[in-house]
C-alpha positions as a printed NumPy array, in Angstrom:
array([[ 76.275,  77.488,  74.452],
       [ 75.195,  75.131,  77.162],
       [ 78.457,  73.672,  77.682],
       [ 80.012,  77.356,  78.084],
       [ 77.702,  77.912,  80.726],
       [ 78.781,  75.024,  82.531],
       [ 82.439,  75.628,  82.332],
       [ 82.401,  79.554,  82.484],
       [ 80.273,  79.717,  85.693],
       [ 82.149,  77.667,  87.949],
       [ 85.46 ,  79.372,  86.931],
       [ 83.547,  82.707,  87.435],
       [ 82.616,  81.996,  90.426],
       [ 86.191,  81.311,  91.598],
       [ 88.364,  84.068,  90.132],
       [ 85.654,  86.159,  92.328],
       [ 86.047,  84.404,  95.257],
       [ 89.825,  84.596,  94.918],
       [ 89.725,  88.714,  94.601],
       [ 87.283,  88.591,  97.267],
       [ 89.732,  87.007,  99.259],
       [ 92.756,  89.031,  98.084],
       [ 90.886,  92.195,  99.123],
       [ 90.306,  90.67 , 102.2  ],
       [ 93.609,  89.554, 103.   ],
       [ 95.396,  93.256, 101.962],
       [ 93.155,  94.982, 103.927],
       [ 93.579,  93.046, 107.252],
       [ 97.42 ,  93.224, 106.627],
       [ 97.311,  97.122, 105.62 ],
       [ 95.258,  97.418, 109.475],
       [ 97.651,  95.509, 111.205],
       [100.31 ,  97.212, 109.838],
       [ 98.739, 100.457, 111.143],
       [ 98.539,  99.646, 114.278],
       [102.471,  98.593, 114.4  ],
       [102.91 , 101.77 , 113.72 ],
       [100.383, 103.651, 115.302],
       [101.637, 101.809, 118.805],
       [105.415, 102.364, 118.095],
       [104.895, 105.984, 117.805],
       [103.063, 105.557, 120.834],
       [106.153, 104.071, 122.573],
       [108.033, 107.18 , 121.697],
       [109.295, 109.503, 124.819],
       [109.356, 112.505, 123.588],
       [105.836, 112.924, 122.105],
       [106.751, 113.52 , 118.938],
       [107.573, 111.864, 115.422],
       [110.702, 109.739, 116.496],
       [112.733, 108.108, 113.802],
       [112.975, 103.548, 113.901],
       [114.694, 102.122, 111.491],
       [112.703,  98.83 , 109.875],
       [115.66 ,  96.987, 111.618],
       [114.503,  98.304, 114.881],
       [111.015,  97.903, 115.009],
       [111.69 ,  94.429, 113.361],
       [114.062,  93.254, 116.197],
       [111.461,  95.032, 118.58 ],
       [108.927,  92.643, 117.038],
       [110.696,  89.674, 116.889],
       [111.491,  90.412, 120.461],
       [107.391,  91.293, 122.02 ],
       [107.187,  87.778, 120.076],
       [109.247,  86.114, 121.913],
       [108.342,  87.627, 125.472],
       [106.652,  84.969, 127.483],
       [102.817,  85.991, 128.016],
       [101.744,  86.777, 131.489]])
């Protein structure tokens, strides 16, 4: 029994610091994505609910990325 506890906690204690970091790590990325989209739809003219395509925002992306910082 001793030698189970020596094993078993250790491996424990990693699998739950791995979901703790996978629930970290999908959260943060579920956030970010929500505020892509909460600033494209800020970006839109009209007011309303305007229509990107993923294509779109991505080469929007790729190009805020690529702006030089001022």
């Amino acid at each position: 029994m001793d030698a189970i506890q020596q094993v078993g906690l250790p491996v424990l204690g990693i699998i739950a610091a791995a979901a703790v970091t996978f629930y970290a790590v999908s959260f943060n990325e579920i956030r970010e994505k929500s505020l892509r989209n909460f600033e494209d739809s800020e970006e839109s003219e009209s007011g309303g609910f305007k229509y990107v395509s993923s294509r779109e925002r991505r080469a929007r992306r790729k190009a805020d990325k690529q702006k030089p910082k001022s």
